[in-house]
């Protein structure tokens, strides 16, 4: 047997966490609550500051938005009041600091009595929702957060209502005519 030291690669230790006077769980809880508070204050810039540059946001209907620019575009209609006023009331927060995860259970108070802003199709859609649902509606949901250090790396939203799905349908998709569909069906050359 050789007494030579092993040449196997050893990963460097993780950098020490800066002492803040709070436990890691308290720090992650504070980040989640401030991030969610930015939604109630309709402060998009503040909310975006908590997200990692390459963050992932998954909506209740499964749409994935990768990176700050894509997430900002997904959040903008909500922050601009395009679907009325939303207020999130936090009910329960569970933090697993050792694994860098948190789950927040909330109730969303959706006030449709606020005049909608945005495009004509969106305003008409909100008017139809108001006719169907009245002045507003509360619905439940939760967010699952994954952290990279002190930044939110992923936010997965789940909702117990059809309302977010209906709102998603109000966003018009680009029109695709027969020529578009035909070109998609044709095999591509060289691939």
mmCIF file of C-alpha atoms in Angstrom:
data_model
loop_
_atom_site.group_PDB
_atom_site.id
_atom_site.type_symbol
_atom_site.label_atom_id
_atom_site.label_comp_id
_atom_site.label_asym_id
_atom_site.label_seq_id
_atom_site.Cartn_x
_atom_site.Cartn_y
_atom_site.Cartn_z
ATOM 1 C CA UNK A 1 0.000 0.000 0.000
ATOM 2 C CA UNK A 2 1.196 3.454 -0.826
ATOM 3 C CA UNK A 3 1.090 6.285 1.645
ATOM 4 C CA UNK A 4 0.714 8.811 -1.162
ATOM 5 C CA UNK A 5 -2.125 11.343 -0.691
ATOM 6 C CA UNK A 6 -5.203 10.817 -2.850
ATOM 7 C CA UNK A 7 -5.327 12.817 -6.073
ATOM 8 C CA UNK A 8 -9.129 12.646 -6.275
ATOM 9 C CA UNK A 9 -10.718 16.048 -6.752
ATOM 10 C CA UNK A 10 -12.252 17.445 -3.610
ATOM 11 C CA UNK A 11 -14.823 20.197 -3.922
ATOM 12 C CA UNK A 12 -14.013 23.307 -1.903
ATOM 13 C CA UNK A 13 -16.124 23.938 1.167
ATOM 14 C CA UNK A 14 -19.107 26.229 0.796
ATOM 15 C CA UNK A 15 -18.369 29.827 1.768
ATOM 16 C CA UNK A 16 -19.429 30.681 5.296
ATOM 17 C CA UNK A 17 -22.793 32.344 5.719
ATOM 18 C CA UNK A 18 -22.520 35.915 6.913
ATOM 19 C CA UNK A 19 -23.729 36.303 10.469
ATOM 20 C CA UNK A 20 -26.938 38.331 10.466
ATOM 21 C CA UNK A 21 -28.149 37.721 13.998
ATOM 22 C CA UNK A 22 -30.913 35.519 12.542
ATOM 23 C CA UNK A 23 -31.064 31.857 11.779
ATOM 24 C CA UNK A 24 -30.961 30.813 8.148
ATOM 25 C CA UNK A 25 -34.649 29.867 8.328
ATOM 26 C CA UNK A 26 -35.548 33.323 9.629
ATOM 27 C CA UNK A 27 -33.538 34.935 6.826
ATOM 28 C CA UNK A 28 -35.232 32.882 4.090
ATOM 29 C CA UNK A 29 -38.643 33.569 5.663
ATOM 30 C CA UNK A 30 -37.885 37.292 5.630
ATOM 31 C CA UNK A 31 -36.952 37.126 1.923
ATOM 32 C CA UNK A 32 -40.169 35.256 1.019
ATOM 33 C CA UNK A 33 -42.375 37.654 2.989
ATOM 34 C CA UNK A 34 -40.717 40.751 1.518
ATOM 35 C CA UNK A 35 -40.950 39.312 -1.993
ATOM 36 C CA UNK A 36 -44.669 38.625 -1.501
ATOM 37 C CA UNK A 37 -45.167 42.026 0.132
ATOM 38 C CA UNK A 38 -43.869 43.627 -3.063
ATOM 39 C CA UNK A 39 -46.842 42.056 -4.879
ATOM 40 C CA UNK A 40 -49.298 43.701 -2.473
ATOM 41 C CA UNK A 41 -47.510 47.046 -2.886
ATOM 42 C CA UNK A 42 -47.511 46.529 -6.686
ATOM 43 C CA UNK A 43 -43.760 47.182 -6.718
ATOM 44 C CA UNK A 44 -42.401 45.077 -9.575
ATOM 45 C CA UNK A 45 -38.817 46.360 -9.259
ATOM 46 C CA UNK A 46 -38.699 45.320 -5.604
ATOM 47 C CA UNK A 47 -40.070 41.847 -6.380
ATOM 48 C CA UNK A 48 -37.560 41.358 -9.197
ATOM 49 C CA UNK A 49 -34.643 42.269 -6.900
ATOM 50 C CA UNK A 50 -35.200 39.036 -4.929
ATOM 51 C CA UNK A 51 -34.909 36.798 -8.006
ATOM 52 C CA UNK A 52 -31.732 35.141 -9.225
ATOM 53 C CA UNK A 53 -30.706 36.259 -12.731
ATOM 54 C CA UNK A 54 -31.555 32.809 -14.170
ATOM 55 C CA UNK A 55 -34.611 32.217 -11.962
ATOM 56 C CA UNK A 56 -37.489 30.011 -13.064
ATOM 57 C CA UNK A 57 -41.156 30.904 -12.533
ATOM 58 C CA UNK A 58 -43.812 28.243 -13.181
ATOM 59 C CA UNK A 59 -47.421 29.461 -13.322
ATOM 60 C CA UNK A 60 -50.465 27.500 -12.062
ATOM 61 C CA UNK A 61 -51.161 26.337 -15.618
ATOM 62 C CA UNK A 62 -47.602 25.021 -16.031
ATOM 63 C CA UNK A 63 -46.126 27.775 -18.193
ATOM 64 C CA UNK A 64 -42.412 28.218 -17.549
ATOM 65 C CA UNK A 65 -40.668 31.588 -17.571
ATOM 66 C CA UNK A 66 -36.864 31.422 -17.357
ATOM 67 C CA UNK A 67 -34.688 34.431 -16.473
ATOM 68 C CA UNK A 68 -35.506 37.830 -15.017
ATOM 69 C CA UNK A 69 -36.637 39.369 -18.322
ATOM 70 C CA UNK A 70 -39.151 36.581 -19.025
ATOM 71 C CA UNK A 71 -40.415 36.612 -15.436
ATOM 72 C CA UNK A 72 -40.809 40.396 -15.487
ATOM 73 C CA UNK A 73 -42.883 40.110 -18.672
ATOM 74 C CA UNK A 74 -45.076 37.447 -17.016
ATOM 75 C CA UNK A 75 -45.555 39.559 -13.848
ATOM 76 C CA UNK A 76 -46.143 42.949 -15.549
ATOM 77 C CA UNK A 77 -49.884 42.587 -16.291
ATOM 78 C CA UNK A 78 -50.565 41.720 -12.652
ATOM 79 C CA UNK A 79 -48.476 44.612 -11.329
ATOM 80 C CA UNK A 80 -50.127 47.000 -13.788
ATOM 81 C CA UNK A 81 -53.609 46.085 -12.554
ATOM 82 C CA UNK A 82 -54.617 44.508 -15.842
ATOM 83 C CA UNK A 83 -56.936 42.045 -14.073
ATOM 84 C CA UNK A 84 -58.116 44.193 -11.192
ATOM 85 C CA UNK A 85 -56.450 44.432 -7.788
ATOM 86 C CA UNK A 86 -54.861 41.391 -6.142
ATOM 87 C CA UNK A 87 -53.996 41.166 -2.447
ATOM 88 C CA UNK A 88 -52.154 38.155 -1.070
ATOM 89 C CA UNK A 89 -52.845 37.225 2.551
ATOM 90 C CA UNK A 90 -50.192 34.891 3.932
ATOM 91 C CA UNK A 91 -51.590 31.972 5.914
ATOM 92 C CA UNK A 92 -48.686 29.604 6.518
ATOM 93 C CA UNK A 93 -44.948 29.600 5.800
ATOM 94 C CA UNK A 94 -42.715 26.545 6.095
ATOM 95 C CA UNK A 95 -38.965 26.973 5.602
ATOM 96 C CA UNK A 96 -36.370 24.219 5.184
ATOM 97 C CA UNK A 97 -33.176 26.267 5.350
ATOM 98 C CA UNK A 98 -30.895 23.225 5.153
ATOM 99 C CA UNK A 99 -32.317 22.389 1.711
ATOM 100 C CA UNK A 100 -32.891 26.011 0.636
ATOM 101 C CA UNK A 101 -36.651 25.675 0.222
ATOM 102 C CA UNK A 102 -39.792 27.365 1.450
ATOM 103 C CA UNK A 103 -43.533 26.870 0.954
ATOM 104 C CA UNK A 104 -45.971 29.738 1.431
ATOM 105 C CA UNK A 105 -49.730 29.085 1.596
ATOM 106 C CA UNK A 106 -51.865 32.145 0.872
ATOM 107 C CA UNK A 107 -55.308 33.464 0.020
ATOM 108 C CA UNK A 108 -55.604 35.869 -2.895
ATOM 109 C CA UNK A 109 -58.311 38.489 -2.574
ATOM 110 C CA UNK A 110 -59.132 39.362 -6.177
ATOM 111 C CA UNK A 111 -60.940 42.709 -6.393
ATOM 112 C CA UNK A 112 -62.617 43.052 -9.779
ATOM 113 C CA UNK A 113 -64.295 46.296 -8.731
ATOM 114 C CA UNK A 114 -61.093 48.171 -9.607
ATOM 115 C CA UNK A 115 -61.252 49.384 -13.221
ATOM 116 C CA UNK A 116 -58.962 47.146 -15.296
ATOM 117 C CA UNK A 117 -56.054 48.655 -17.188
ATOM 118 C CA UNK A 118 -54.396 47.393 -20.312
ATOM 119 C CA UNK A 119 -55.483 46.443 -23.794
ATOM 120 C CA UNK A 120 -59.106 46.450 -24.931
ATOM 121 C CA UNK A 121 -59.297 42.616 -25.087
ATOM 122 C CA UNK A 122 -57.983 42.398 -21.513
ATOM 123 C CA UNK A 123 -60.441 45.035 -20.237
ATOM 124 C CA UNK A 124 -63.301 43.202 -21.958
ATOM 125 C CA UNK A 125 -62.147 39.912 -20.447
ATOM 126 C CA UNK A 126 -62.086 41.397 -16.941
ATOM 127 C CA UNK A 127 -65.556 42.849 -17.533
ATOM 128 C CA UNK A 128 -66.794 39.355 -18.429
ATOM 129 C CA UNK A 129 -65.171 37.947 -15.285
ATOM 130 C CA UNK A 130 -66.840 40.644 -13.205
ATOM 131 C CA UNK A 131 -70.218 39.701 -14.690
ATOM 132 C CA UNK A 132 -69.595 36.029 -13.911
ATOM 133 C CA UNK A 133 -68.010 36.404 -10.467
ATOM 134 C CA UNK A 134 -69.339 39.660 -9.105
ATOM 135 C CA UNK A 135 -67.093 42.275 -7.514
ATOM 136 C CA UNK A 136 -64.389 39.861 -6.501
ATOM 137 C CA UNK A 137 -63.395 36.479 -5.299
ATOM 138 C CA UNK A 138 -60.971 34.906 -2.858
ATOM 139 C CA UNK A 139 -58.953 31.874 -3.886
ATOM 140 C CA UNK A 140 -56.265 29.769 -2.276
ATOM 141 C CA UNK A 141 -52.831 28.885 -3.476
ATOM 142 C CA UNK A 142 -49.275 28.226 -2.524
ATOM 143 C CA UNK A 143 -45.821 29.030 -3.776
ATOM 144 C CA UNK A 144 -42.873 26.666 -3.547
ATOM 145 C CA UNK A 145 -39.577 28.554 -3.478
ATOM 146 C CA UNK A 146 -36.078 27.198 -4.131
ATOM 147 C CA UNK A 147 -33.126 29.366 -3.151
ATOM 148 C CA UNK A 148 -29.627 29.867 -4.483
ATOM 149 C CA UNK A 149 -27.960 31.507 -1.508
ATOM 150 C CA UNK A 150 -30.150 34.455 -0.592
ATOM 151 C CA UNK A 151 -31.884 34.759 -3.976
ATOM 152 C CA UNK A 152 -35.011 33.014 -5.217
ATOM 153 C CA UNK A 153 -33.912 30.543 -7.887
ATOM 154 C CA UNK A 154 -37.357 29.034 -8.558
ATOM 155 C CA UNK A 155 -40.963 29.946 -7.787
ATOM 156 C CA UNK A 156 -43.643 27.346 -8.526
ATOM 157 C CA UNK A 157 -47.208 28.607 -8.035
ATOM 158 C CA UNK A 158 -50.204 26.357 -7.433
ATOM 159 C CA UNK A 159 -53.781 27.656 -7.157
ATOM 160 C CA UNK A 160 -57.082 26.152 -6.054
ATOM 161 C CA UNK A 161 -59.291 27.920 -8.571
ATOM 162 C CA UNK A 162 -59.890 28.255 -12.269
ATOM 163 C CA UNK A 163 -59.408 32.018 -12.096
ATOM 164 C CA UNK A 164 -55.677 32.123 -12.959
ATOM 165 C CA UNK A 165 -56.330 29.740 -15.825
ATOM 166 C CA UNK A 166 -59.150 31.953 -17.096
ATOM 167 C CA UNK A 167 -56.892 35.007 -16.803
ATOM 168 C CA UNK A 168 -54.230 33.199 -18.828
ATOM 169 C CA UNK A 169 -56.807 32.602 -21.554
ATOM 170 C CA UNK A 170 -57.482 36.344 -21.732
ATOM 171 C CA UNK A 171 -53.981 36.917 -23.066
ATOM 172 C CA UNK A 172 -54.293 36.639 -26.833
ATOM 173 C CA UNK A 173 -51.915 34.286 -28.597
ATOM 174 C CA UNK A 174 -50.442 35.422 -31.913
ATOM 175 C CA UNK A 175 -52.705 34.456 -34.798
ATOM 176 C CA UNK A 176 -51.485 31.453 -36.733
ATOM 177 C CA UNK A 177 -52.959 30.940 -40.150
ATOM 178 C CA UNK A 178 -52.985 27.894 -42.428
ATOM 179 C CA UNK A 179 -49.571 28.782 -43.867
ATOM 180 C CA UNK A 180 -48.039 28.772 -40.370
ATOM 181 C CA UNK A 181 -49.547 25.398 -39.535
ATOM 182 C CA UNK A 182 -48.511 23.960 -42.896
ATOM 183 C CA UNK A 183 -44.896 25.103 -42.480
ATOM 184 C CA UNK A 184 -44.761 23.541 -38.998
ATOM 185 C CA UNK A 185 -45.971 20.203 -40.392
ATOM 186 C CA UNK A 186 -43.307 20.080 -43.148
ATOM 187 C CA UNK A 187 -40.070 18.238 -42.290
ATOM 188 C CA UNK A 188 -37.101 20.556 -41.993
ATOM 189 C CA UNK A 189 -34.191 20.202 -44.424
ATOM 190 C CA UNK A 190 -30.883 19.116 -42.977
ATOM 191 C CA UNK A 191 -32.310 18.025 -39.658
#
